[in-house]
Amino acid sequence: SQTIHQWPATLVQPVGSPLSLECTVEGTSNPNLYWYRQAAGRGLQLLFYSVGIGQISSEVPQNLSASRPQDRQFILSSKKLLLSDSGFYLCAWSLTGTTEAFFGQGTRLTVV
Amino acid sequence: DQQVKQNSPSLSVQEGRISILNCDYTNSMFDYFLWYKKYPAEGPTFLISISSIKDKNEDGRFTVFLNKSAKHLSLHIVPSQPGDSAVYFCAAPDTGNQFYFGTGTSLTVIP
């Protein structure tokens, strides 16, 4: 069966520090991968999605970047965190031709 | 541009009553819709879906209705239970595998 792992679950980082959130999917090949942020009043906001290794589409210009170094690994990064980067980040995956996305447990990021 | 909209940020319902959560969409190309349920500090989990070839899909206490002409769908929970208290997201995937989510409705079921 397919599983998705996202870590860490919670993270407190100072302003200006770097960020790396990792997401891996097991039990499937060539998944579409997504990073979402749950923001108050905006629901689940799509940040990045990837349909293959090295292919990243950015939906919202901001202080974040994403990379997909391996087929089932998706990384969300920042070189210098801002206070406004605080939020709940979710990784998700889907398969082309299917109609459901599966989510990780999420990471609560607090920038102080 | 919000292609999937949930205009009610919150809803409170008495236990045992019906909860109705609404969702509107603007993209007439959407042909599949999903509802996700999310508890605090957890990822959303799939609840129920509906294809555009249907106008109703039922799964236990949960029923989703689709009105294509109005570009509107709704989730009915009958009877509502305290454990149903969560945030509910309406979602639709486009042909490019991008998922569009509504802003969520926070349901509180009062015992």
mmCIF file with all atom_site columns, C-alpha atoms in Angstrom:
data_model
loop_
_atom_site.group_PDB
_atom_site.id
_atom_site.type_symbol
_atom_site.label_atom_id
_atom_site.label_alt_id
_atom_site.label_comp_id
_atom_site.label_asym_id
_atom_site.label_entity_id
_atom_site.label_seq_id
_atom_site.pdbx_PDB_ins_code
_atom_site.Cartn_x
_atom_site.Cartn_y
_atom_site.Cartn_z
_atom_site.occupancy
_atom_site.B_iso_or_equiv
_atom_site.pdbx_formal_charge
_atom_site.auth_seq_id
_atom_site.auth_comp_id
_atom_site.auth_asym_id
_atom_site.auth_atom_id
_atom_site.pdbx_PDB_model_num
ATOM 1   C CA . SER A 1 1   ? 0.000   0.000  0.000   1.00 0.00 ? 1   SER A CA 1
ATOM 2   C CA . GLN A 1 2   ? 1.044   3.562  -0.560  1.00 0.00 ? 2   GLN A CA 1
ATOM 3   C CA . THR A 1 3   ? 2.166   5.766  2.303   1.00 0.00 ? 3   THR A CA 1
ATOM 4   C CA . ILE A 1 4   ? 3.367   9.318  2.571   1.00 0.00 ? 4   ILE A CA 1
ATOM 5   C CA . HIS A 1 5   ? 5.807   10.539 5.180   1.00 0.00 ? 5   HIS A CA 1
ATOM 6   C CA . GLN A 1 6   ? 6.293   14.171 6.041   1.00 0.00 ? 6   GLN A CA 1
ATOM 7   C CA . TRP A 1 7   ? 8.642   15.526 8.660   1.00 0.00 ? 7   TRP A CA 1
ATOM 8   C CA . PRO A 1 8   ? 9.148   17.142 11.022  1.00 0.00 ? 8   PRO A CA 1
ATOM 9   C CA . ALA A 1 9   ? 5.680   17.413 12.545  1.00 0.00 ? 9   ALA A CA 1
ATOM 10  C CA . THR A 1 10  ? 6.478   20.678 14.284  1.00 0.00 ? 10  THR A CA 1
ATOM 11  C CA . LEU A 1 11  ? 9.286   23.145 13.829  1.00 0.00 ? 11  LEU A CA 1
ATOM 12  C CA . VAL A 1 12  ? 10.220  26.421 15.495  1.00 0.00 ? 12  VAL A CA 1
ATOM 13  C CA . GLN A 1 13  ? 12.784  28.440 13.609  1.00 0.00 ? 13  GLN A CA 1
ATOM 14  C CA . PRO A 1 14  ? 14.180  31.964 14.060  1.00 0.00 ? 14  PRO A CA 1
ATOM 15  C CA . VAL A 1 15  ? 13.677  34.613 11.416  1.00 0.00 ? 15  VAL A CA 1
ATOM 16  C CA . GLY A 1 16  ? 16.431  34.479 8.825   1.00 0.00 ? 16  GLY A CA 1
ATOM 17  C CA . SER A 1 17  ? 17.238  30.822 9.349   1.00 0.00 ? 17  SER A CA 1
ATOM 18  C CA . PRO A 1 18  ? 17.000  28.243 6.544   1.00 0.00 ? 18  PRO A CA 1
ATOM 19  C CA . LEU A 1 19  ? 14.218  25.694 6.161   1.00 0.00 ? 19  LEU A CA 1
ATOM 20  C CA . SER A 1 20  ? 14.033  22.195 4.809   1.00 0.00 ? 20  SER A CA 1
ATOM 21  C CA . LEU A 1 21  ? 10.857  20.122 4.966   1.00 0.00 ? 21  LEU A CA 1
ATOM 22  C CA . GLU A 1 22  ? 10.959  16.675 3.493   1.00 0.00 ? 22  GLU A CA 1
ATOM 23  C CA . CYS A 1 23  ? 8.259   14.472 2.062   1.00 0.00 ? 23  CYS A CA 1
ATOM 24  C CA . THR A 1 24  ? 8.586   10.945 0.736   1.00 0.00 ? 24  THR A CA 1
ATOM 25  C CA . VAL A 1 25  ? 6.053   8.614  -0.823  1.00 0.00 ? 25  VAL A CA 1
ATOM 26  C CA . GLU A 1 26  ? 6.302   4.839  -0.698  1.00 0.00 ? 26  GLU A CA 1
ATOM 27  C CA . GLY A 1 27  ? 4.515   2.141  -2.618  1.00 0.00 ? 27  GLY A CA 1
ATOM 28  C CA . THR A 1 28  ? 3.997   3.949  -5.907  1.00 0.00 ? 28  THR A CA 1
ATOM 29  C CA . SER A 1 29  ? 6.003   5.250  -8.843  1.00 0.00 ? 29  SER A CA 1
ATOM 30  C CA . ASN A 1 30  ? 6.048   8.576  -10.641 1.00 0.00 ? 30  ASN A CA 1
ATOM 31  C CA . PRO A 1 31  ? 3.559   10.307 -8.367  1.00 0.00 ? 31  PRO A CA 1
ATOM 32  C CA . ASN A 1 32  ? 2.509   13.896 -8.799  1.00 0.00 ? 32  ASN A CA 1
ATOM 33  C CA . LEU A 1 33  ? 3.722   15.707 -5.694  1.00 0.00 ? 33  LEU A CA 1
ATOM 34  C CA . TYR A 1 34  ? 2.376   18.847 -4.074  1.00 0.00 ? 34  TYR A CA 1
ATOM 35  C CA . TRP A 1 35  ? 3.228   21.284 -1.325  1.00 0.00 ? 35  TRP A CA 1
ATOM 36  C CA . TYR A 1 36  ? 0.288   23.129 0.204   1.00 0.00 ? 36  TYR A CA 1
ATOM 37  C CA . ARG A 1 37  ? 0.049   25.651 2.969   1.00 0.00 ? 37  ARG A CA 1
ATOM 38  C CA . GLN A 1 38  ? -3.046  26.056 5.067   1.00 0.00 ? 38  GLN A CA 1
ATOM 39  C CA . ALA A 1 39  ? -3.482  29.758 5.623   1.00 0.00 ? 39  ALA A CA 1
ATOM 40  C CA . ALA A 1 40  ? -6.270  31.359 7.593   1.00 0.00 ? 40  ALA A CA 1
ATOM 41  C CA . GLY A 1 41  ? -9.053  32.484 5.287   1.00 0.00 ? 41  GLY A CA 1
ATOM 42  C CA . ARG A 1 42  ? -7.378  31.017 2.220   1.00 0.00 ? 42  ARG A CA 1
ATOM 43  C CA . GLY A 1 43  ? -7.794  27.343 2.842   1.00 0.00 ? 43  GLY A CA 1
ATOM 44  C CA . LEU A 1 44  ? -5.320  25.012 1.247   1.00 0.00 ? 44  LEU A CA 1
ATOM 45  C CA . GLN A 1 45  ? -3.060  27.118 -0.935  1.00 0.00 ? 45  GLN A CA 1
ATOM 46  C CA . LEU A 1 46  ? -1.009  25.283 -3.535  1.00 0.00 ? 46  LEU A CA 1
ATOM 47  C CA . LEU A 1 47  ? 2.635   26.334 -3.347  1.00 0.00 ? 47  LEU A CA 1
ATOM 48  C CA . PHE A 1 48  ? 4.416   23.917 -5.682  1.00 0.00 ? 48  PHE A CA 1
ATOM 49  C CA . TYR A 1 49  ? 3.617   20.834 -7.669  1.00 0.00 ? 49  TYR A CA 1
ATOM 50  C CA . SER A 1 50  ? 5.767   18.392 -9.561  1.00 0.00 ? 50  SER A CA 1
ATOM 51  C CA . VAL A 1 51  ? 4.915   15.831 -12.211 1.00 0.00 ? 51  VAL A CA 1
ATOM 52  C CA . GLY A 1 52  ? 8.406   14.325 -12.373 1.00 0.00 ? 52  GLY A CA 1
ATOM 53  C CA . ILE A 1 53  ? 11.995  14.483 -11.161 1.00 0.00 ? 53  ILE A CA 1
ATOM 54  C CA . GLY A 1 54  ? 13.374  17.971 -11.513 1.00 0.00 ? 54  GLY A CA 1
ATOM 55  C CA . GLN A 1 55  ? 10.043  19.351 -12.755 1.00 0.00 ? 55  GLN A CA 1
ATOM 56  C CA . ILE A 1 56  ? 8.675   21.955 -10.394 1.00 0.00 ? 56  ILE A CA 1
ATOM 57  C CA . SER A 1 57  ? 5.810   24.369 -10.986 1.00 0.00 ? 57  SER A CA 1
ATOM 58  C CA . SER A 1 58  ? 5.441   27.304 -8.664  1.00 0.00 ? 58  SER A CA 1
ATOM 59  C CA . GLU A 1 59  ? 1.966   28.624 -8.058  1.00 0.00 ? 59  GLU A CA 1
ATOM 60  C CA . VAL A 1 60  ? 2.675   31.411 -5.623  1.00 0.00 ? 60  VAL A CA 1
ATOM 61  C CA . PRO A 1 61  ? 5.797   33.591 -5.753  1.00 0.00 ? 61  PRO A CA 1
ATOM 62  C CA . GLN A 1 62  ? 7.280   33.806 -2.288  1.00 0.00 ? 62  GLN A CA 1
ATOM 63  C CA . ASN A 1 63  ? 10.201  33.107 -0.071  1.00 0.00 ? 63  ASN A CA 1
ATOM 64  C CA . LEU A 1 64  ? 10.112  29.366 -0.678  1.00 0.00 ? 64  LEU A CA 1
ATOM 65  C CA . SER A 1 65  ? 11.449  26.901 -3.212  1.00 0.00 ? 65  SER A CA 1
ATOM 66  C CA . ALA A 1 66  ? 10.906  23.217 -3.893  1.00 0.00 ? 66  ALA A CA 1
ATOM 67  C CA . SER A 1 67  ? 13.029  20.442 -5.295  1.00 0.00 ? 67  SER A CA 1
ATOM 68  C CA . ARG A 1 68  ? 12.443  16.867 -6.355  1.00 0.00 ? 68  ARG A CA 1
ATOM 69  C CA . PRO A 1 69  ? 15.794  15.091 -6.296  1.00 0.00 ? 69  PRO A CA 1
ATOM 70  C CA . GLN A 1 70  ? 14.251  11.625 -6.517  1.00 0.00 ? 70  GLN A CA 1
ATOM 71  C CA . ASP A 1 71  ? 11.025  10.244 -7.927  1.00 0.00 ? 71  ASP A CA 1
ATOM 72  C CA . ARG A 1 72  ? 9.325   9.937  -4.556  1.00 0.00 ? 72  ARG A CA 1
ATOM 73  C CA . GLN A 1 73  ? 11.005  12.740 -2.631  1.00 0.00 ? 73  GLN A CA 1
ATOM 74  C CA . PHE A 1 74  ? 9.812   16.328 -2.480  1.00 0.00 ? 74  PHE A CA 1
ATOM 75  C CA . ILE A 1 75  ? 11.585  19.017 -0.476  1.00 0.00 ? 75  ILE A CA 1
ATOM 76  C CA . LEU A 1 76  ? 10.365  22.453 0.527   1.00 0.00 ? 76  LEU A CA 1
ATOM 77  C CA . SER A 1 77  ? 13.111  24.930 1.316   1.00 0.00 ? 77  SER A CA 1
ATOM 78  C CA . SER A 1 78  ? 13.858  28.486 2.212   1.00 0.00 ? 78  SER A CA 1
ATOM 79  C CA . LYS A 1 79  ? 17.194  30.254 2.511   1.00 0.00 ? 79  LYS A CA 1
ATOM 80  C CA . LYS A 1 80  ? 15.916  32.839 4.988   1.00 0.00 ? 80  LYS A CA 1
ATOM 81  C CA . LEU A 1 81  ? 12.624  32.419 6.797   1.00 0.00 ? 81  LEU A CA 1
ATOM 82  C CA . LEU A 1 82  ? 10.250  35.319 7.326   1.00 0.00 ? 82  LEU A CA 1
ATOM 83  C CA . LEU A 1 83  ? 7.683   35.663 10.074  1.00 0.00 ? 83  LEU A CA 1
ATOM 84  C CA . SER A 1 84  ? 5.007   35.382 7.395   1.00 0.00 ? 84  SER A CA 1
ATOM 85  C CA . ASP A 1 85  ? 6.238   31.895 6.529   1.00 0.00 ? 85  ASP A CA 1
ATOM 86  C CA . SER A 1 86  ? 4.660   30.564 9.713   1.00 0.00 ? 86  SER A CA 1
ATOM 87  C CA . GLY A 1 87  ? 1.856   28.156 8.971   1.00 0.00 ? 87  GLY A CA 1
ATOM 88  C CA . PHE A 1 88  ? 0.804   24.577 8.458   1.00 0.00 ? 88  PHE A CA 1
ATOM 89  C CA . TYR A 1 89  ? 2.488   22.917 5.488   1.00 0.00 ? 89  TYR A CA 1
ATOM 90  C CA . LEU A 1 90  ? 1.113   19.827 3.810   1.00 0.00 ? 90  LEU A CA 1
ATOM 91  C CA . CYS A 1 91  ? 2.680   17.490 1.297   1.00 0.00 ? 91  CYS A CA 1
ATOM 92  C CA . ALA A 1 92  ? 0.388   15.480 -0.951  1.00 0.00 ? 92  ALA A CA 1
ATOM 93  C CA . TRP A 1 93  ? 0.589   13.056 -3.833  1.00 0.00 ? 93  TRP A CA 1
ATOM 94  C CA . SER A 1 94  ? -1.633  11.819 -6.612  1.00 0.00 ? 94  SER A CA 1
ATOM 95  C CA . LEU A 1 95  ? -1.341  9.675  -9.714  1.00 0.00 ? 95  LEU A CA 1
ATOM 96  C CA . THR A 1 96  ? -1.974  10.947 -13.211 1.00 0.00 ? 96  THR A CA 1
ATOM 97  C CA . GLY A 1 97  ? -5.395  9.860  -14.374 1.00 0.00 ? 97  GLY A CA 1
ATOM 98  C CA . THR A 1 98  ? -6.748  9.373  -10.864 1.00 0.00 ? 98  THR A CA 1
ATOM 99  C CA . THR A 1 99  ? -8.948  11.728 -8.967  1.00 0.00 ? 99  THR A CA 1
ATOM 100 C CA . GLU A 1 100 ? -7.742  11.798 -5.410  1.00 0.00 ? 100 GLU A CA 1
ATOM 101 C CA . ALA A 1 101 ? -4.869  13.398 -3.580  1.00 0.00 ? 101 ALA A CA 1
ATOM 102 C CA . PHE A 1 102 ? -3.396  11.868 -0.430  1.00 0.00 ? 102 PHE A CA 1
ATOM 103 C CA . PHE A 1 103 ? -1.913  14.043 2.261   1.00 0.00 ? 103 PHE A CA 1
ATOM 104 C CA . GLY A 1 104 ? 0.884   13.769 4.756   1.00 0.00 ? 104 GLY A CA 1
ATOM 105 C CA . GLN A 1 105 ? 0.347   14.618 8.388   1.00 0.00 ? 105 GLN A CA 1
ATOM 106 C CA . GLY A 1 106 ? 1.602   18.164 7.947   1.00 0.00 ? 106 GLY A CA 1
ATOM 107 C CA . THR A 1 107 ? 4.272   20.340 9.523   1.00 0.00 ? 107 THR A CA 1
ATOM 108 C CA . ARG A 1 108 ? 3.425   23.175 11.873  1.00 0.00 ? 108 ARG A CA 1
ATOM 109 C CA . LEU A 1 109 ? 6.107   25.808 11.245  1.00 0.00 ? 109 LEU A CA 1
ATOM 110 C CA . THR A 1 110 ? 6.471   28.703 13.639  1.00 0.00 ? 110 THR A CA 1
ATOM 111 C CA . VAL A 1 111 ? 8.941   31.402 12.754  1.00 0.00 ? 111 VAL A CA 1
ATOM 112 C CA . VAL A 1 112 ? 9.982   33.464 15.770  1.00 0.00 ? 112 VAL A CA 1
ATOM 113 C CA . ASP B 2 1   ? -8.641  33.343 -8.705  1.00 0.00 ? 1   ASP B CA 1
ATOM 114 C CA . GLN B 2 2   ? -10.520 30.975 -6.460  1.00 0.00 ? 2   GLN B CA 1
ATOM 115 C CA . GLN B 2 3   ? -11.993 28.282 -8.689  1.00 0.00 ? 3   GLN B CA 1
ATOM 116 C CA . VAL B 2 4   ? -13.501 26.400 -5.788  1.00 0.00 ? 4   VAL B CA 1
ATOM 117 C CA . LYS B 2 5   ? -15.270 28.438 -3.135  1.00 0.00 ? 5   LYS B CA 1
ATOM 118 C CA . GLN B 2 6   ? -16.693 27.713 0.260   1.00 0.00 ? 6   GLN B CA 1
ATOM 119 C CA . ASN B 2 7   ? -18.456 30.840 1.409   1.00 0.00 ? 7   ASN B CA 1
ATOM 120 C CA . SER B 2 8   ? -19.249 29.719 4.947   1.00 0.00 ? 8   SER B CA 1
ATOM 121 C CA . PRO B 2 9   ? -16.127 29.675 7.109   1.00 0.00 ? 9   PRO B CA 1
ATOM 122 C CA . SER B 2 10  ? -17.931 28.068 10.021  1.00 0.00 ? 10  SER B CA 1
ATOM 123 C CA . LEU B 2 11  ? -21.062 26.139 10.904  1.00 0.00 ? 11  LEU B CA 1
ATOM 124 C CA . SER B 2 12  ? -22.500 25.001 14.226  1.00 0.00 ? 12  SER B CA 1
ATOM 125 C CA . VAL B 2 13  ? -25.060 22.228 14.416  1.00 0.00 ? 13  VAL B CA 1
ATOM 126 C CA . GLN B 2 14  ? -26.700 20.357 17.257  1.00 0.00 ? 14  GLN B CA 1
ATOM 127 C CA . GLU B 2 15  ? -25.875 16.698 17.606  1.00 0.00 ? 15  GLU B CA 1
ATOM 128 C CA . GLY B 2 16  ? -28.352 14.559 15.746  1.00 0.00 ? 16  GLY B CA 1
ATOM 129 C CA . ARG B 2 17  ? -29.304 17.292 13.303  1.00 0.00 ? 17  ARG B CA 1
ATOM 130 C CA . ILE B 2 18  ? -28.269 17.622 9.677   1.00 0.00 ? 18  ILE B CA 1
ATOM 131 C CA . SER B 2 19  ? -25.099 19.484 8.714   1.00 0.00 ? 19  SER B CA 1
ATOM 132 C CA . ILE B 2 20  ? -25.032 20.990 5.236   1.00 0.00 ? 20  ILE B CA 1
ATOM 133 C CA . LEU B 2 21  ? -21.754 22.256 3.880   1.00 0.00 ? 21  LEU B CA 1
ATOM 134 C CA . ASN B 2 22  ? -21.771 24.116 0.591   1.00 0.00 ? 22  ASN B CA 1
ATOM 135 C CA . CYS B 2 23  ? -19.264 24.549 -2.191  1.00 0.00 ? 23  CYS B CA 1
ATOM 136 C CA . ASP B 2 24  ? -19.343 26.470 -5.463  1.00 0.00 ? 24  ASP B CA 1
ATOM 137 C CA . TYR B 2 25  ? -17.015 26.237 -8.417  1.00 0.00 ? 25  TYR B CA 1
ATOM 138 C CA . THR B 2 26  ? -16.364 28.327 -11.486 1.00 0.00 ? 26  THR B CA 1
ATOM 139 C CA . ASN B 2 27  ? -14.560 25.965 -13.849 1.00 0.00 ? 27  ASN B CA 1
ATOM 140 C CA . SER B 2 28  ? -17.113 24.090 -15.940 1.00 0.00 ? 28  SER B CA 1
ATOM 141 C CA . MET B 2 29  ? -14.375 21.646 -16.979 1.00 0.00 ? 29  MET B CA 1
ATOM 142 C CA . PHE B 2 30  ? -14.226 20.104 -13.513 1.00 0.00 ? 30  PHE B CA 1
ATOM 143 C CA . ASP B 2 31  ? -15.701 16.629 -13.713 1.00 0.00 ? 31  ASP B CA 1
ATOM 144 C CA . TYR B 2 32  ? -14.875 15.199 -10.313 1.00 0.00 ? 32  TYR B CA 1
ATOM 145 C CA . PHE B 2 33  ? -15.255 16.607 -6.853  1.00 0.00 ? 33  PHE B CA 1
ATOM 146 C CA . LEU B 2 34  ? -14.011 15.505 -3.474  1.00 0.00 ? 34  LEU B CA 1
ATOM 147 C CA . TRP B 2 35  ? -14.601 16.378 0.138   1.00 0.00 ? 35  TRP B CA 1
ATOM 148 C CA . TYR B 2 36  ? -11.790 16.172 2.642   1.00 0.00 ? 36  TYR B CA 1
ATOM 149 C CA . LYS B 2 37  ? -12.031 16.284 6.397   1.00 0.00 ? 37  LYS B CA 1
ATOM 150 C CA . LYS B 2 38  ? -9.268  17.789 8.484   1.00 0.00 ? 38  LYS B CA 1
ATOM 151 C CA . TYR B 2 39  ? -8.660  17.682 12.211  1.00 0.00 ? 39  TYR B CA 1
ATOM 152 C CA . PRO B 2 40  ? -6.287  20.211 13.833  1.00 0.00 ? 40  PRO B CA 1
ATOM 153 C CA . ALA B 2 41  ? -2.586  19.464 13.305  1.00 0.00 ? 41  ALA B CA 1
ATOM 154 C CA . GLU B 2 42  ? -3.360  16.595 10.935  1.00 0.00 ? 42  GLU B CA 1
ATOM 155 C CA . GLY B 2 43  ? -3.377  16.243 7.170   1.00 0.00 ? 43  GLY B CA 1
ATOM 156 C CA . PRO B 2 44  ? -6.739  16.193 5.363   1.00 0.00 ? 44  PRO B CA 1
ATOM 157 C CA . THR B 2 45  ? -8.277  12.795 4.776   1.00 0.00 ? 45  THR B CA 1
ATOM 158 C CA . PHE B 2 46  ? -10.567 11.833 1.959   1.00 0.00 ? 46  PHE B CA 1
ATOM 159 C CA . LEU B 2 47  ? -14.237 11.672 2.886   1.00 0.00 ? 47  LEU B CA 1
ATOM 160 C CA . ILE B 2 48  ? -16.430 11.280 -0.171  1.00 0.00 ? 48  ILE B CA 1
ATOM 161 C CA . SER B 2 49  ? -16.416 12.118 -3.866  1.00 0.00 ? 49  SER B CA 1
ATOM 162 C CA . ILE B 2 50  ? -18.771 12.541 -6.779  1.00 0.00 ? 50  ILE B CA 1
ATOM 163 C CA . SER B 2 51  ? -18.378 12.336 -10.517 1.00 0.00 ? 51  SER B CA 1
ATOM 164 C CA . SER B 2 52  ? -20.058 14.894 -12.720 1.00 0.00 ? 52  SER B CA 1
ATOM 165 C CA . ILE B 2 53  ? -22.121 12.153 -14.346 1.00 0.00 ? 53  ILE B CA 1
ATOM 166 C CA . LYS B 2 54  ? -23.991 11.769 -11.071 1.00 0.00 ? 54  LYS B CA 1
ATOM 167 C CA . ASP B 2 55  ? -26.021 14.182 -9.013  1.00 0.00 ? 55  ASP B CA 1
ATOM 168 C CA . LYS B 2 56  ? -25.813 12.299 -5.745  1.00 0.00 ? 56  LYS B CA 1
ATOM 169 C CA . ASN B 2 57  ? -23.421 9.987  -3.956  1.00 0.00 ? 57  ASN B CA 1
ATOM 170 C CA . GLU B 2 58  ? -24.130 8.486  -0.562  1.00 0.00 ? 58  GLU B CA 1
ATOM 171 C CA . ASP B 2 59  ? -21.822 6.793  1.921   1.00 0.00 ? 59  ASP B CA 1
ATOM 172 C CA . GLY B 2 60  ? -23.322 6.061  5.296   1.00 0.00 ? 60  GLY B CA 1
ATOM 173 C CA . ARG B 2 61  ? -24.133 9.317  7.039   1.00 0.00 ? 61  ARG B CA 1
ATOM 174 C CA . PHE B 2 62  ? -22.501 11.353 4.286   1.00 0.00 ? 62  PHE B CA 1
ATOM 175 C CA . THR B 2 63  ? -24.169 12.385 1.042   1.00 0.00 ? 63  THR B CA 1
ATOM 176 C CA . VAL B 2 64  ? -22.804 14.715 -1.583  1.00 0.00 ? 64  VAL B CA 1
ATOM 177 C CA . PHE B 2 65  ? -25.129 16.432 -4.028  1.00 0.00 ? 65  PHE B CA 1
ATOM 178 C CA . LEU B 2 66  ? -24.001 17.989 -7.287  1.00 0.00 ? 66  LEU B CA 1
ATOM 179 C CA . ASN B 2 67  ? -25.914 20.611 -9.254  1.00 0.00 ? 67  ASN B CA 1
ATOM 180 C CA . LYS B 2 68  ? -23.923 21.102 -12.433 1.00 0.00 ? 68  LYS B CA 1
ATOM 181 C CA . SER B 2 69  ? -26.112 23.831 -13.862 1.00 0.00 ? 69  SER B CA 1
ATOM 182 C CA . ALA B 2 70  ? -25.576 25.897 -10.724 1.00 0.00 ? 70  ALA B CA 1
ATOM 183 C CA . LYS B 2 71  ? -21.946 24.796 -10.351 1.00 0.00 ? 71  LYS B CA 1
ATOM 184 C CA . HIS B 2 72  ? -22.741 23.916 -6.789  1.00 0.00 ? 72  HIS B CA 1
ATOM 185 C CA . LEU B 2 73  ? -22.220 20.942 -4.559  1.00 0.00 ? 73  LEU B CA 1
ATOM 186 C CA . SER B 2 74  ? -23.104 20.250 -0.988  1.00 0.00 ? 74  SER B CA 1
ATOM 187 C CA . LEU B 2 75  ? -22.156 17.745 1.669   1.00 0.00 ? 75  LEU B CA 1
ATOM 188 C CA . HIS B 2 76  ? -24.875 16.519 4.003   1.00 0.00 ? 76  HIS B CA 1
ATOM 189 C CA . ILE B 2 77  ? -24.069 14.792 7.263   1.00 0.00 ? 77  ILE B CA 1
ATOM 190 C CA . VAL B 2 78  ? -27.036 13.066 8.877   1.00 0.00 ? 78  VAL B CA 1
ATOM 191 C CA . PRO B 2 79  ? -27.156 12.659 11.799  1.00 0.00 ? 79  PRO B CA 1
ATOM 192 C CA . SER B 2 80  ? -24.316 14.909 12.889  1.00 0.00 ? 80  SER B CA 1
ATOM 193 C CA . GLN B 2 81  ? -22.073 13.621 15.649  1.00 0.00 ? 81  GLN B CA 1
ATOM 194 C CA . PRO B 2 82  ? -19.550 15.448 17.868  1.00 0.00 ? 82  PRO B CA 1
ATOM 195 C CA . GLY B 2 83  ? -16.732 13.503 16.186  1.00 0.00 ? 83  GLY B CA 1
ATOM 196 C CA . ASP B 2 84  ? -17.701 15.163 12.925  1.00 0.00 ? 84  ASP B CA 1
ATOM 197 C CA . SER B 2 85  ? -16.361 18.464 14.254  1.00 0.00 ? 85  SER B CA 1
ATOM 198 C CA . ALA B 2 86  ? -13.544 19.324 11.869  1.00 0.00 ? 86  ALA B CA 1
ATOM 199 C CA . VAL B 2 87  ? -12.710 21.514 8.910   1.00 0.00 ? 87  VAL B CA 1
ATOM 200 C CA . TYR B 2 88  ? -14.186 20.280 5.630   1.00 0.00 ? 88  TYR B CA 1
ATOM 201 C CA . PHE B 2 89  ? -12.585 21.119 2.309   1.00 0.00 ? 89  PHE B CA 1
ATOM 202 C CA . CYS B 2 90  ? -14.207 20.844 -1.077  1.00 0.00 ? 90  CYS B CA 1
ATOM 203 C CA . ALA B 2 91  ? -11.752 20.046 -3.897  1.00 0.00 ? 91  ALA B CA 1
ATOM 204 C CA . ALA B 2 92  ? -11.641 19.467 -7.627  1.00 0.00 ? 92  ALA B CA 1
ATOM 205 C CA . PRO B 2 93  ? -8.759  18.261 -9.815  1.00 0.00 ? 93  PRO B CA 1
ATOM 206 C CA . ASP B 2 94  ? -8.245  19.726 -13.255 1.00 0.00 ? 94  ASP B CA 1
ATOM 207 C CA . THR B 2 95  ? -7.044  17.790 -16.293 1.00 0.00 ? 95  THR B CA 1
ATOM 208 C CA . GLY B 2 96  ? -3.495  18.863 -15.498 1.00 0.00 ? 96  GLY B CA 1
ATOM 209 C CA . ASN B 2 97  ? -3.520  17.054 -12.141 1.00 0.00 ? 97  ASN B CA 1
ATOM 210 C CA . GLN B 2 98  ? -3.675  20.268 -10.177 1.00 0.00 ? 98  GLN B CA 1
ATOM 211 C CA . PHE B 2 99  ? -6.074  20.164 -7.258  1.00 0.00 ? 99  PHE B CA 1
ATOM 212 C CA . TYR B 2 100 ? -8.128  23.199 -6.361  1.00 0.00 ? 100 TYR B CA 1
ATOM 213 C CA . PHE B 2 101 ? -9.371  23.496 -2.811  1.00 0.00 ? 101 PHE B CA 1
ATOM 214 C CA . GLY B 2 102 ? -11.965 25.677 -1.183  1.00 0.00 ? 102 GLY B CA 1
ATOM 215 C CA . THR B 2 103 ? -11.101 27.693 1.889   1.00 0.00 ? 103 THR B CA 1
ATOM 216 C CA . GLY B 2 104 ? -12.764 25.188 4.179   1.00 0.00 ? 104 GLY B CA 1
ATOM 217 C CA . THR B 2 105 ? -15.748 25.216 6.505   1.00 0.00 ? 105 THR B CA 1
ATOM 218 C CA . SER B 2 106 ? -15.177 24.590 10.188  1.00 0.00 ? 106 SER B CA 1
ATOM 219 C CA . LEU B 2 107 ? -17.996 22.405 11.480  1.00 0.00 ? 107 LEU B CA 1
ATOM 220 C CA . THR B 2 108 ? -18.787 22.262 15.179  1.00 0.00 ? 108 THR B CA 1
ATOM 221 C CA . VAL B 2 109 ? -21.287 19.679 16.317  1.00 0.00 ? 109 VAL B CA 1
ATOM 222 C CA . ILE B 2 110 ? -22.660 20.612 19.712  1.00 0.00 ? 110 ILE B CA 1
ATOM 223 C CA . PRO B 2 111 ? -23.485 17.692 22.016  1.00 0.00 ? 111 PRO B CA 1
#
